[in-house]
mmCIF file of C-alpha atoms in Angstrom:
data_model
loop_
_atom_site.group_PDB
_atom_site.id
_atom_site.type_symbol
_atom_site.label_atom_id
_atom_site.label_comp_id
_atom_site.label_asym_id
_atom_site.label_seq_id
_atom_site.Cartn_x
_atom_site.Cartn_y
_atom_site.Cartn_z
ATOM 1 C CA MET A 14 0.000 0.000 0.000
ATOM 2 C CA ASN A 15 1.333 3.397 -0.976
ATOM 3 C CA THR A 16 0.260 6.351 1.160
ATOM 4 C CA LEU A 17 1.025 9.979 0.407
ATOM 5 C CA ILE A 18 0.686 12.534 3.184
ATOM 6 C CA ALA A 19 0.414 16.109 1.929
ATOM 7 C CA GLU A 20 2.348 18.818 3.725
ATOM 8 C CA PRO A 21 0.244 21.606 5.231
ATOM 9 C CA GLN A 22 -0.025 24.595 2.893
ATOM 10 C CA ALA A 23 -0.484 28.255 3.805
ATOM 11 C CA THR A 24 -2.862 30.383 1.759
ATOM 12 C CA ASN A 25 -2.732 33.686 3.660
ATOM 13 C CA ILE A 26 -1.032 35.428 6.584
ATOM 14 C CA HIS A 27 -2.259 38.281 8.765
ATOM 15 C CA PHE A 28 -1.236 39.781 12.077
ATOM 16 C CA ASP A 29 -2.764 41.284 15.171
ATOM 17 C CA ASN A 30 -0.835 42.863 18.051
ATOM 18 C CA ASP A 31 0.819 39.694 19.341
ATOM 19 C CA ILE A 32 -0.099 36.884 16.954
ATOM 20 C CA MET A 33 0.741 35.822 13.390
ATOM 21 C CA TRP A 34 -2.299 34.086 11.889
ATOM 22 C CA VAL A 35 -1.672 31.578 9.098
ATOM 23 C CA ASP A 36 -4.630 30.325 7.072
ATOM 24 C CA LEU A 37 -4.121 26.780 5.790
ATOM 25 C CA ALA A 38 -5.506 25.257 2.600
ATOM 26 C CA ASP A 39 -7.409 22.613 4.586
ATOM 27 C CA GLY A 40 -9.424 25.296 6.406
ATOM 28 C CA ARG A 41 -7.460 25.430 9.651
ATOM 29 C CA GLN A 42 -6.138 28.714 11.023
ATOM 30 C CA LEU A 43 -2.926 28.661 13.028
ATOM 31 C CA GLY A 44 -2.112 31.390 15.561
ATOM 32 C CA VAL A 45 1.554 31.750 16.508
ATOM 33 C CA PRO A 46 2.885 34.230 19.090
ATOM 34 C CA LEU A 47 5.115 36.850 17.473
ATOM 35 C CA ALA A 48 7.459 36.381 20.439
ATOM 36 C CA TYR A 49 8.577 33.132 18.734
ATOM 37 C CA PHE A 50 9.973 35.213 15.854
ATOM 38 C CA PRO A 51 11.776 38.362 17.105
ATOM 39 C CA ARG A 52 12.388 39.721 13.590
ATOM 40 C CA LEU A 53 8.657 39.688 12.884
ATOM 41 C CA MET A 54 7.810 40.987 16.345
ATOM 42 C CA ASN A 55 10.150 43.972 15.893
ATOM 43 C CA ALA A 56 9.119 44.632 12.273
ATOM 44 C CA SER A 57 6.739 47.358 11.152
ATOM 45 C CA ASP A 58 3.300 46.505 9.773
ATOM 46 C CA THR A 59 4.617 47.423 6.323
ATOM 47 C CA GLU A 60 7.573 45.037 6.631
ATOM 48 C CA ARG A 61 5.352 42.213 7.883
ATOM 49 C CA ALA A 62 2.983 42.699 4.941
ATOM 50 C CA LYS A 63 5.795 42.042 2.432
ATOM 51 C CA TYR A 64 5.735 38.253 2.677
ATOM 52 C CA ILE A 65 5.902 35.554 0.030
ATOM 53 C CA ILE A 66 4.226 32.168 0.374
ATOM 54 C CA SER A 67 6.716 29.820 -1.270
ATOM 55 C CA GLY A 68 6.953 26.190 -2.297
ATOM 56 C CA GLY A 69 3.281 25.873 -3.102
ATOM 57 C CA GLY A 70 2.359 27.010 0.403
ATOM 58 C CA VAL A 71 4.884 25.120 2.547
ATOM 59 C CA GLY A 72 7.125 28.119 3.268
ATOM 60 C CA LEU A 73 6.756 31.721 4.429
ATOM 61 C CA HIS A 74 9.420 34.260 3.479
ATOM 62 C CA TRP A 75 10.147 37.919 4.278
ATOM 63 C CA ASP A 76 13.025 39.083 2.076
ATOM 64 C CA GLU A 77 13.580 42.430 3.845
ATOM 65 C CA LEU A 78 13.646 40.743 7.255
ATOM 66 C CA ASP A 79 15.710 37.701 6.190
ATOM 67 C CA GLU A 80 13.044 35.468 7.749
ATOM 68 C CA ASP A 81 12.070 32.021 6.459
ATOM 69 C CA ILE A 82 9.526 29.838 8.225
ATOM 70 C CA SER A 83 8.178 26.434 7.244
ATOM 71 C CA VAL A 84 4.505 25.784 7.880
ATOM 72 C CA SER A 85 5.282 22.307 9.223
ATOM 73 C CA SER A 86 7.646 23.872 11.796
ATOM 74 C CA LEU A 87 4.862 26.181 12.951
ATOM 75 C CA LEU A 88 2.557 23.214 13.432
ATOM 76 C CA ALA A 89 5.307 21.466 15.424
ATOM 77 C CA GLY A 90 5.664 24.505 17.708
ATOM 78 C CA ILE A 91 9.173 25.358 16.554
ATOM 79 C CA GLY A 92 10.075 29.049 16.745
ATOM 80 C CA ASP A 93 13.042 31.043 15.467
ATOM 81 C CA ARG A 94 16.221 28.995 15.777
ATOM 82 C CA HIS A 95 18.504 31.942 15.055
ATOM 83 C CA ARG A 96 19.821 33.886 17.971
ATOM 84 C CA GLN A 97 19.657 37.632 17.409
ATOM 85 C CA VAL A 98 22.739 39.592 18.368
ATOM 86 C CA ALA A 99 21.996 42.759 20.339
#
């Protein structure tokens, strides 16, 4: 038996004060605290709005912020693995 499990795919992103909301193709909506991603937390609304959904929906990218996030990592509860230097 051959089974194919599709990766979760993002269709849209929006933000409120403390949360990044990711809409998924299967109808789920994922809320992730911005505190998990300091570059997004410290970014302006304009910078946050300049995202690209890549790989058919499996990746989220902000070129100006040098931020790349996989949707599967969000679902696994994995935040930013890069340590920001003060």
